[in-house]
Amino acid sequence: MTNSNSNGNSSKNQKQDLGAYFLELARLGAARGARGVEEEEEAPIDLNTINSSGGFLVVSPDKLSVKYTSVNLHGHDVGVVQASKPAPVKRLVYYFEIFVKDAGAKGQIAIGFTPDSFKMRRQPGWEANSCGYHGDDGMLYRGQGKGDPFGPTYTTNDIVGAGINYASHEFFFTKNGAVVGTVYNDMKGPLFPTVAVHSLNEEIHVNFGQKPFAFDLEDFEKQERMKQQTTIEKISLLPNVSYGIVRSYLLHYGYEDTLNSFDMASKTTMPPVYMAQENGFSEQDITYALNQRKTLRQLIKRGEIDAALGKLRDWYPQIVQDDKSATCFLLHCQKFIELVRVGALEEAVKYGRIELAKFFGLAGFEDFVQDCVALLAYEQPRESSVGYLLEESQREVVADTVNAMILSTNPNLKDSHGFLQSCLERLLRQLTACCLERRSLNGDQGEAFGLHRELNMGKNSKR
């Protein structure tokens, strides 16, 4: 005999888990609002005047110019100086330039990258785990006393650059805005942009990006991303598979009208494929209550929360019977937000006292409800730290919560987690995990995977 109490408790726990999941999504929005844009790594802005071979060179007060003021008597009488910070690694490309104001007596100028432990009496590339492009002979030095033929020499009035391409694991060097060449980057640890002068009156100015580069770095990054995109597009994928993934997404989120148009457009070109069946649950699981889910999503996306609550009470009273559930909480918060959006502040205050006050002091709710109430404190709440609440993405979170709660009421549901995310989102989560793992294996070097950036790049490549 089935224990009805056990089933009831299981259903209640499932609703609580679901509510907690979507409440956490709403909190992620709060974190974005408080944090703004993800903090970037600090990049070098000047030279390190403390750790340098100061006896042979003079660094200008702005720490961006270097001049060799001694007579070169020995091979180790090098005037070498590193940047004050290592090259940032969490990006696609790092790059800096030097302008040769004076090539001096011998033109023994060098640009490259060295580690923190580098001997500051040696040219970059003369010591292990360092790399340097030298102006007097055009050679590339990579940890040995003997250089390899690489590019042209450079002298007075030339602009020379050095960069790290984290996508291709290469160093690259430029002269007067054009790439000279590339070489594989097998160096370990943080790498410091490094410059060197080695004969009387040699003088260079360093540009860490405080003014425009001679080299078109933006175009270089664009071309690098295009290479990656081209590689991806060469991967063969059956058309009906991508069709099935998109279709399951539309089904999952109740986009019924778009689904019908999509099916109509694909009817004569795509053979049928049922992604849901291939992933362990039937298509009936995600077609369940499709029309009701569509209606509720549309109401929430339009900000008509009272109407959405009324429909839920009529169609799925079990979802809103606990007025202190996460689902009810998010709906009440959204109603409050919509009142603030249209400037009905007095009504918002009254509503908050009735519906939001009950959540103060409840673990898991208080921080979010405080953000909602904080909207009242700003003349321009959209510009405030809690302005994220007025974005469309917040309505989406509430609509997704209601959508998942309805799918969870399906008595024939086979997969207890299938209603949380569509097949497409599961694939994207796996893709993100794989990109993070690959980046981790590369010493956390390179640009982090960003879905919005990748999608925008795909759009631009089609133009």
Short mmCIF file of C-alpha atoms in Angstrom, two decimals:
data_model
loop_
_atom_site.label_atom_id
_atom_site.label_comp_id
_atom_site.label_asym_id
_atom_site.label_seq_id
_atom_site.Cartn_x
_atom_site.Cartn_y
_atom_site.Cartn_z
CA MET A 1 0.00 0.00 0.00
CA THR A 2 1.27 3.49 -0.88
CA ASN A 3 1.88 5.79 2.04
CA SER A 4 -0.11 8.94 1.16
CA ASN A 5 1.69 10.99 3.84
CA SER A 6 5.02 10.00 2.36
CA ASN A 7 3.89 11.04 -1.13
CA GLY A 8 2.55 14.32 0.20
CA ASN A 9 5.81 15.08 2.00
CA SER A 10 7.78 14.20 -1.12
CA SER A 11 5.68 16.58 -3.22
CA LYS A 12 6.08 19.33 -0.63
CA ASN A 13 9.86 18.85 -0.51
CA GLN A 14 10.03 18.93 -4.32
CA LYS A 15 8.18 22.27 -4.37
CA GLN A 16 10.51 23.65 -1.72
CA ASP A 17 13.56 22.55 -3.69
CA LEU A 18 12.15 24.08 -6.85
CA GLY A 19 11.36 27.34 -5.09
CA ALA A 20 14.84 27.48 -3.58
CA TYR A 21 16.38 26.92 -7.02
CA PHE A 22 14.57 29.86 -8.61
CA LEU A 23 15.02 32.05 -5.54
CA GLU A 24 18.75 31.50 -6.00
CA LEU A 25 18.43 32.62 -9.63
CA ALA A 26 16.77 35.82 -8.42
CA ARG A 27 19.62 36.30 -5.95
CA LEU A 28 22.13 35.97 -8.78
CA GLY A 29 20.40 38.99 -10.30
CA ALA A 30 20.85 40.77 -6.98
CA ALA A 31 24.54 39.91 -6.98
CA ARG A 32 24.89 41.31 -10.50
CA GLY A 33 23.13 44.50 -9.41
CA ALA A 34 25.42 44.95 -6.43
CA ARG A 35 28.59 44.03 -8.29
CA GLY A 36 27.90 45.63 -11.64
CA VAL A 37 30.32 44.42 -14.26
CA GLU A 38 32.67 41.59 -13.33
CA GLU A 39 35.89 43.05 -12.01
CA GLU A 40 38.75 42.90 -14.49
CA GLU A 41 42.34 42.00 -13.69
CA GLU A 42 44.68 44.87 -13.09
CA ALA A 43 46.85 45.52 -16.14
CA PRO A 44 50.26 47.23 -16.13
CA ILE A 45 50.14 51.01 -16.43
CA ASP A 46 53.79 51.90 -15.76
CA LEU A 47 57.31 50.53 -15.20
CA ASN A 48 58.74 49.10 -12.01
CA THR A 49 61.47 51.51 -10.94
CA ILE A 50 62.33 49.52 -7.80
CA ASN A 51 63.28 46.22 -9.45
CA SER A 52 65.42 47.38 -12.38
CA SER A 53 69.08 47.69 -13.38
CA GLY A 54 69.02 51.31 -12.28
CA GLY A 55 72.77 51.86 -12.59
CA PHE A 56 72.57 51.88 -16.38
CA LEU A 57 69.33 53.66 -17.12
CA VAL A 58 67.14 56.55 -16.11
CA VAL A 59 63.36 56.13 -15.90
CA SER A 60 61.24 59.26 -16.35
CA PRO A 61 59.06 60.54 -13.48
CA ASP A 62 55.91 59.20 -15.21
CA LYS A 63 57.58 55.74 -15.30
CA LEU A 64 56.91 55.39 -19.02
CA SER A 65 60.25 56.41 -20.60
CA VAL A 66 63.68 54.77 -20.32
CA LYS A 67 67.10 56.12 -21.34
CA TYR A 68 70.50 54.38 -21.23
CA THR A 69 72.96 56.87 -19.74
CA SER A 70 76.11 54.76 -19.24
CA VAL A 71 78.84 53.45 -21.51
CA ASN A 72 78.38 49.78 -22.29
CA LEU A 73 81.60 48.06 -21.15
CA HIS A 74 80.30 44.50 -20.59
CA GLY A 75 77.65 42.20 -22.00
CA HIS A 76 75.78 42.24 -18.69
CA ASP A 77 75.64 46.06 -18.50
CA VAL A 78 72.03 45.94 -19.66
CA GLY A 79 69.47 48.53 -18.64
CA VAL A 80 66.39 46.36 -18.24
CA VAL A 81 63.07 47.16 -16.57
CA GLN A 82 59.82 45.26 -16.15
CA ALA A 83 56.27 46.56 -15.93
CA SER A 84 54.95 47.15 -12.43
CA LYS A 85 52.44 44.32 -12.84
CA PRO A 86 52.39 41.07 -14.83
CA ALA A 87 50.42 40.74 -18.05
CA PRO A 88 46.76 39.94 -17.24
CA VAL A 89 45.84 36.41 -18.32
CA LYS A 90 42.02 36.29 -18.25
CA ARG A 91 41.55 37.75 -21.69
CA LEU A 92 41.97 36.82 -25.33
CA VAL A 93 45.07 38.95 -25.98
CA TYR A 94 47.48 41.13 -24.02
CA TYR A 95 49.63 43.71 -25.85
CA PHE A 96 51.92 46.72 -25.29
CA GLU A 97 54.21 48.89 -27.45
CA ILE A 98 57.40 50.96 -27.33
CA PHE A 99 58.34 54.01 -29.39
CA VAL A 100 62.06 54.21 -30.16
CA LYS A 101 62.86 57.89 -29.63
CA ASP A 102 66.60 57.31 -30.10
CA ALA A 103 68.41 54.12 -31.14
CA GLY A 104 71.58 55.43 -29.50
CA ALA A 105 75.07 54.19 -30.27
CA LYS A 106 74.25 50.58 -31.17
CA GLY A 107 70.47 50.16 -31.25
CA GLN A 108 70.58 47.26 -28.79
CA ILE A 109 66.97 47.70 -27.72
CA ALA A 110 64.73 44.75 -26.84
CA ILE A 111 61.07 44.12 -26.01
CA GLY A 112 59.48 40.95 -24.62
CA PHE A 113 58.30 39.09 -21.55
CA THR A 114 60.15 37.83 -18.48
CA PRO A 115 59.24 36.15 -15.16
CA ASP A 116 59.36 37.77 -11.74
CA SER A 117 62.67 36.04 -10.98
CA PHE A 118 64.41 37.40 -14.09
CA LYS A 119 68.01 38.65 -13.68
CA MET A 120 67.82 42.40 -14.18
CA ARG A 121 71.22 42.66 -15.91
CA ARG A 122 70.27 40.53 -18.92
CA GLN A 123 68.39 41.15 -22.14
CA PRO A 124 64.91 39.55 -22.35
CA GLY A 125 65.42 36.20 -24.07
CA TRP A 126 68.95 35.64 -22.77
CA GLU A 127 67.73 33.79 -19.68
CA ALA A 128 65.55 30.68 -19.43
CA ASN A 129 61.80 31.24 -19.35
CA SER A 130 62.05 34.60 -21.13
CA CYS A 131 61.44 35.87 -24.65
CA GLY A 132 62.63 38.98 -26.48
CA TYR A 133 62.66 40.58 -29.95
CA HIS A 134 65.91 42.53 -30.40
CA GLY A 135 66.27 45.66 -32.51
CA ASP A 136 69.94 45.51 -33.51
CA ASP A 137 69.76 42.14 -35.29
CA GLY A 138 66.00 41.42 -35.66
CA MET A 139 66.53 38.13 -33.83
CA LEU A 140 64.13 36.44 -31.44
CA TYR A 141 65.77 35.14 -28.26
CA ARG A 142 64.05 32.45 -26.20
CA GLY A 143 66.25 31.54 -23.25
CA GLN A 144 69.49 30.92 -25.11
CA GLY A 145 72.44 33.13 -25.97
CA LYS A 146 71.85 32.52 -29.66
CA GLY A 147 68.84 34.09 -31.34
CA ASP A 148 66.69 32.80 -34.19
CA PRO A 149 66.05 34.79 -37.39
CA PHE A 150 62.68 36.42 -36.84
CA GLY A 151 62.03 39.84 -38.36
CA PRO A 152 63.47 43.18 -39.45
CA THR A 153 65.69 45.31 -37.26
CA TYR A 154 64.17 48.43 -35.73
CA THR A 155 65.61 51.83 -34.97
CA THR A 156 64.81 55.50 -34.26
CA ASN A 157 61.11 56.45 -34.80
CA ASP A 158 59.94 52.85 -35.08
CA ILE A 159 57.04 51.58 -32.97
CA VAL A 160 57.46 47.99 -31.83
CA GLY A 161 54.91 45.87 -29.96
CA ALA A 162 54.80 42.61 -28.02
CA GLY A 163 51.71 40.56 -27.22
CA ILE A 164 50.43 37.27 -25.87
CA ASN A 165 47.68 35.48 -27.76
CA TYR A 166 46.15 33.23 -25.11
CA ALA A 167 43.86 31.49 -27.60
CA SER A 168 46.70 30.23 -29.80
CA HIS A 169 49.28 30.03 -26.96
CA GLU A 170 51.65 32.31 -28.87
CA PHE A 171 53.74 35.41 -28.45
CA PHE A 172 53.49 37.86 -31.31
CA PHE A 173 55.52 40.95 -32.17
CA THR A 174 54.75 43.93 -34.36
CA LYS A 175 56.62 46.75 -36.07
CA ASN A 176 54.91 49.97 -37.11
CA GLY A 177 51.43 48.47 -36.88
CA ALA A 178 52.09 45.19 -38.73
CA VAL A 179 52.66 41.72 -37.28
CA VAL A 180 56.30 40.65 -37.64
CA GLY A 181 55.82 37.05 -36.50
CA THR A 182 54.65 34.64 -33.83
CA VAL A 183 56.27 32.01 -31.65
CA TYR A 184 54.81 29.34 -29.35
CA ASN A 185 54.49 30.39 -25.71
CA ASP A 186 55.87 27.64 -23.47
CA MET A 187 56.81 29.93 -20.59
CA LYS A 188 55.50 29.30 -17.07
CA GLY A 189 54.19 31.59 -14.36
CA PRO A 190 53.20 35.27 -14.41
CA LEU A 191 54.96 37.11 -17.23
CA PHE A 192 55.98 40.75 -17.05
CA PRO A 193 56.16 43.06 -20.07
CA THR A 194 59.87 43.91 -20.27
CA VAL A 195 62.02 46.41 -22.17
CA ALA A 196 65.80 46.80 -22.35
CA VAL A 197 68.35 49.34 -23.57
CA HIS A 198 72.06 48.52 -23.89
CA SER A 199 74.08 51.36 -25.47
CA LEU A 200 74.62 55.06 -24.84
CA ASN A 201 71.65 57.40 -25.42
CA GLU A 202 69.17 54.68 -26.36
CA GLU A 203 65.75 56.02 -25.34
CA ILE A 204 62.27 54.50 -25.57
CA HIS A 205 58.72 55.43 -24.52
CA VAL A 206 56.38 52.65 -23.34
CA ASN A 207 52.67 52.56 -24.20
CA PHE A 208 50.58 50.28 -21.99
CA GLY A 209 47.38 51.46 -23.65
CA GLN A 210 47.22 54.96 -22.19
CA LYS A 211 47.09 56.16 -25.79
CA PRO A 212 46.06 54.46 -29.07
CA PHE A 213 48.38 51.73 -30.35
CA ALA A 214 49.94 51.84 -33.80
CA PHE A 215 48.79 48.22 -34.13
CA ASP A 216 45.04 47.62 -34.62
CA LEU A 217 44.53 45.39 -31.59
CA GLU A 218 40.73 45.44 -31.87
CA ASP A 219 40.86 44.08 -35.42
CA PHE A 220 43.43 41.47 -34.37
CA GLU A 221 41.11 40.21 -31.62
CA LYS A 222 38.18 40.20 -34.04
CA GLN A 223 40.15 38.09 -36.54
CA GLU A 224 41.18 35.70 -33.78
CA ARG A 225 37.56 35.20 -32.74
CA MET A 226 36.60 34.67 -36.37
CA LYS A 227 39.20 31.87 -36.58
CA GLN A 228 37.62 30.21 -33.56
CA GLN A 229 34.15 30.62 -35.07
CA THR A 230 35.29 29.12 -38.38
CA THR A 231 36.72 26.10 -36.55
CA ILE A 232 33.43 25.59 -34.72
CA GLU A 233 31.37 25.91 -37.90
CA LYS A 234 33.40 23.13 -39.53
CA ILE A 235 32.00 20.68 -36.98
CA SER A 236 29.32 18.60 -38.65
CA LEU A 237 25.89 18.58 -37.00
CA LEU A 238 22.78 17.02 -38.47
CA PRO A 239 20.20 19.77 -39.22
CA ASN A 240 17.38 17.85 -37.58
CA VAL A 241 19.35 17.62 -34.33
CA SER A 242 19.64 21.40 -33.99
CA TYR A 243 15.97 21.62 -35.00
CA GLY A 244 15.05 19.23 -32.19
CA ILE A 245 17.06 21.19 -29.62
CA VAL A 246 15.35 24.47 -30.53
CA ARG A 247 11.94 22.83 -30.59
CA SER A 248 12.40 21.32 -27.13
CA TYR A 249 13.38 24.75 -25.79
CA LEU A 250 10.19 26.35 -27.14
CA LEU A 251 8.12 23.52 -25.72
CA HIS A 252 9.79 23.65 -22.35
CA TYR A 253 9.11 27.35 -21.80
CA GLY A 254 5.62 27.41 -23.25
CA TYR A 255 6.31 29.54 -26.32
CA GLU A 256 3.35 27.97 -28.09
CA ASP A 257 2.85 30.56 -30.86
CA THR A 258 6.54 30.61 -31.75
CA LEU A 259 6.56 26.80 -31.67
CA ASN A 260 3.69 26.61 -34.14
CA SER A 261 5.42 29.04 -36.50
CA PHE A 262 8.69 27.15 -36.13
CA ASP A 263 7.00 23.82 -36.92
CA MET A 264 5.23 25.31 -39.92
CA ALA A 265 8.44 26.77 -41.33
CA SER A 266 10.36 23.51 -40.78
CA LYS A 267 7.62 21.15 -41.93
CA THR A 268 8.91 20.63 -45.46
CA THR A 269 12.65 20.86 -44.72
CA MET A 270 13.31 18.89 -41.54
CA PRO A 271 12.70 15.23 -40.80
CA PRO A 272 11.13 14.72 -37.37
CA VAL A 273 13.38 14.12 -34.38
CA TYR A 274 12.37 13.92 -30.75
CA MET A 275 15.16 15.18 -28.55
CA ALA A 276 13.13 14.61 -25.41
CA GLN A 277 12.93 10.86 -26.04
CA GLU A 278 16.68 10.69 -26.60
CA ASN A 279 17.25 12.34 -23.21
CA GLY A 280 15.14 10.00 -21.12
CA PHE A 281 11.73 11.70 -20.96
CA SER A 282 8.87 11.88 -23.40
CA GLU A 283 7.74 14.93 -25.35
CA GLN A 284 4.45 14.70 -23.47
CA ASP A 285 6.34 15.77 -20.34
CA ILE A 286 7.10 19.19 -21.83
CA THR A 287 3.88 19.62 -23.86
CA TYR A 288 1.97 19.26 -20.60
CA ALA A 289 -0.26 22.33 -19.94
CA LEU A 290 1.37 24.13 -22.86
CA ASN A 291 -1.46 26.61 -23.40
CA GLN A 292 -1.77 27.50 -19.72
CA ARG A 293 1.98 27.95 -19.39
CA LYS A 294 1.99 30.19 -22.46
CA THR A 295 -0.80 32.35 -21.02
CA LEU A 296 0.89 32.73 -17.64
CA ARG A 297 4.26 33.59 -19.18
CA GLN A 298 2.65 36.29 -21.31
CA LEU A 299 0.85 37.79 -18.30
CA ILE A 300 4.01 37.89 -16.18
CA LYS A 301 6.10 39.30 -19.04
CA ARG A 302 3.54 42.11 -19.39
CA GLY A 303 3.70 42.77 -15.65
CA GLU A 304 0.09 41.64 -15.05
CA ILE A 305 0.83 39.81 -11.82
CA ASP A 306 -2.69 39.98 -10.33
CA ALA A 307 -4.06 38.29 -13.44
CA ALA A 308 -1.35 35.63 -13.28
CA LEU A 309 -2.11 34.92 -9.62
CA GLY A 310 -5.82 34.66 -10.45
CA LYS A 311 -5.16 32.12 -13.22
CA LEU A 312 -2.89 30.09 -10.93
CA ARG A 313 -5.56 29.98 -8.21
CA ASP A 314 -8.09 28.75 -10.78
CA TRP A 315 -5.87 26.27 -12.65
CA TYR A 316 -3.21 25.15 -10.15
CA PRO A 317 -4.31 26.13 -6.62
CA GLN A 318 -1.78 23.68 -5.14
CA ILE A 319 1.07 25.91 -6.37
CA VAL A 320 -0.11 29.00 -4.49
CA GLN A 321 -1.84 27.44 -1.49
CA ASP A 322 1.23 28.07 0.69
CA ASP A 323 1.34 31.87 0.74
CA LYS A 324 4.87 31.80 2.15
CA SER A 325 6.34 29.61 -0.56
CA ALA A 326 9.19 30.84 -2.77
CA THR A 327 6.83 30.94 -5.75
CA CYS A 328 4.32 33.19 -3.99
CA PHE A 329 7.17 35.28 -2.64
CA LEU A 330 8.58 35.94 -6.13
CA LEU A 331 5.13 36.74 -7.49
CA HIS A 332 4.39 39.21 -4.67
CA CYS A 333 7.81 40.80 -5.09
CA GLN A 334 7.18 41.16 -8.80
CA LYS A 335 3.79 42.80 -8.14
CA PHE A 336 5.57 45.30 -5.86
CA ILE A 337 8.22 45.90 -8.55
CA GLU A 338 5.56 46.54 -11.20
CA LEU A 339 3.90 49.15 -8.99
CA VAL A 340 7.23 50.93 -8.58
CA ARG A 341 7.83 50.68 -12.33
CA VAL A 342 4.68 52.68 -13.11
CA GLY A 343 5.26 55.18 -10.29
CA ALA A 344 2.42 53.98 -8.04
CA LEU A 345 4.58 54.37 -4.93
CA GLU A 346 1.81 54.79 -2.35
CA GLU A 347 0.10 51.65 -3.61
CA ALA A 348 3.46 49.86 -3.57
CA VAL A 349 3.97 50.81 0.10
CA LYS A 350 0.51 49.50 1.02
CA TYR A 351 1.07 46.28 -0.93
CA GLY A 352 4.47 45.80 0.66
CA ARG A 353 3.05 46.16 4.18
CA ILE A 354 0.47 43.48 3.45
CA GLU A 355 2.27 40.97 1.23
CA LEU A 356 6.02 41.48 1.70
CA ALA A 357 6.13 42.20 5.43
CA LYS A 358 5.34 38.56 6.19
CA PHE A 359 8.67 37.52 4.66
CA PHE A 360 10.84 39.75 6.85
CA GLY A 361 12.80 37.59 9.26
CA LEU A 362 12.32 34.42 7.19
CA ALA A 363 15.61 32.77 6.25
CA GLY A 364 16.30 32.97 2.53
CA PHE A 365 13.83 35.77 1.82
CA GLU A 366 14.85 38.82 3.81
CA ASP A 367 17.81 39.99 1.70
CA PHE A 368 15.79 39.93 -1.52
CA VAL A 369 12.74 41.64 -0.08
CA GLN A 370 15.01 44.37 1.31
CA ASP A 371 16.27 44.99 -2.23
CA CYS A 372 12.68 45.32 -3.43
CA VAL A 373 11.78 47.82 -0.70
CA ALA A 374 14.98 49.76 -1.44
CA LEU A 375 13.52 50.71 -4.84
CA LEU A 376 11.39 53.28 -2.98
CA ALA A 377 14.47 55.14 -1.81
CA TYR A 378 15.62 56.27 -5.26
CA GLU A 379 14.28 58.99 -7.52
CA GLN A 380 15.65 57.01 -10.48
CA PRO A 381 15.53 53.39 -9.29
CA ARG A 382 16.67 52.05 -12.69
CA GLU A 383 20.04 53.74 -12.17
CA SER A 384 20.45 52.39 -8.62
CA SER A 385 22.21 49.29 -7.29
CA VAL A 386 18.80 47.55 -7.16
CA GLY A 387 17.85 48.61 -10.68
CA TYR A 388 18.31 45.01 -11.85
CA LEU A 389 14.83 44.32 -10.40
CA LEU A 390 13.28 46.50 -13.12
CA GLU A 391 14.98 44.61 -15.95
CA GLU A 392 13.11 42.16 -18.17
CA SER A 393 15.33 39.37 -16.88
CA GLN A 394 13.62 39.60 -13.49
CA ARG A 395 10.22 39.00 -15.07
CA GLU A 396 11.78 36.03 -16.87
CA VAL A 397 12.90 34.49 -13.56
CA VAL A 398 9.37 34.73 -12.17
CA ALA A 399 7.84 33.34 -15.38
CA ASP A 400 10.34 30.46 -15.39
CA THR A 401 9.51 29.68 -11.77
CA VAL A 402 5.79 29.43 -12.51
CA ASN A 403 6.50 27.41 -15.66
CA ALA A 404 8.60 24.86 -13.74
CA MET A 405 6.08 24.61 -10.92
CA ILE A 406 3.32 23.77 -13.41
CA LEU A 407 5.49 21.15 -15.14
CA SER A 408 6.17 19.60 -11.74
CA THR A 409 2.43 18.95 -11.27
CA ASN A 410 2.35 16.56 -14.25
CA PRO A 411 1.28 13.21 -12.73
CA ASN A 412 3.00 11.30 -15.55
CA LEU A 413 6.37 13.03 -15.13
CA LYS A 414 9.22 10.55 -15.42
CA ASP A 415 12.22 12.82 -14.90
CA SER A 416 11.96 14.72 -11.61
CA HIS A 417 14.56 17.27 -12.79
CA GLY A 418 13.66 17.54 -16.47
CA PHE A 419 11.38 20.51 -15.94
CA LEU A 420 14.13 22.70 -14.48
CA GLN A 421 16.01 23.25 -17.74
CA SER A 422 15.52 22.59 -21.41
CA CYS A 423 17.86 20.36 -23.44
CA LEU A 424 19.45 23.48 -24.89
CA GLU A 425 20.29 24.86 -21.45
CA ARG A 426 21.74 21.53 -20.37
CA LEU A 427 23.99 21.56 -23.42
CA LEU A 428 25.09 25.12 -22.68
CA ARG A 429 25.86 24.24 -19.06
CA GLN A 430 27.98 21.33 -20.28
CA LEU A 431 29.70 23.60 -22.82
CA THR A 432 30.49 26.15 -20.12
CA ALA A 433 31.87 23.43 -17.83
CA CYS A 434 34.08 22.09 -20.64
CA CYS A 435 35.40 25.58 -21.46
CA LEU A 436 36.21 26.21 -17.81
CA GLU A 437 37.98 22.85 -17.55
CA ARG A 438 40.03 23.52 -20.67
CA ARG A 439 40.97 26.95 -19.34
CA SER A 440 41.94 25.40 -16.01
CA LEU A 441 44.24 22.92 -17.77
CA ASN A 442 45.86 25.94 -19.45
CA GLY A 443 46.77 27.49 -16.11
CA ASP A 444 43.60 29.64 -16.04
CA GLN A 445 44.97 31.62 -18.96
CA GLY A 446 42.76 33.00 -21.69
CA GLU A 447 39.35 34.55 -22.07
CA ALA A 448 36.54 33.13 -19.97
CA PHE A 449 33.62 31.67 -21.91
CA GLY A 450 30.83 34.23 -22.32
CA LEU A 451 27.61 33.07 -23.95
CA HIS A 452 26.33 36.57 -24.82
CA ARG A 453 29.64 37.47 -26.45
CA GLU A 454 29.68 34.25 -28.47
CA LEU A 455 26.10 34.78 -29.65
CA ASN A 456 26.81 38.38 -30.67
CA MET A 457 29.93 37.29 -32.52
CA GLY A 458 27.88 34.69 -34.37
CA LYS A 459 25.36 37.35 -35.40
CA ASN A 460 28.07 39.70 -36.61
CA SER A 461 29.80 36.99 -38.63
CA LYS A 462 26.60 36.41 -40.59
CA ARG A 463 26.39 40.05 -41.75
#
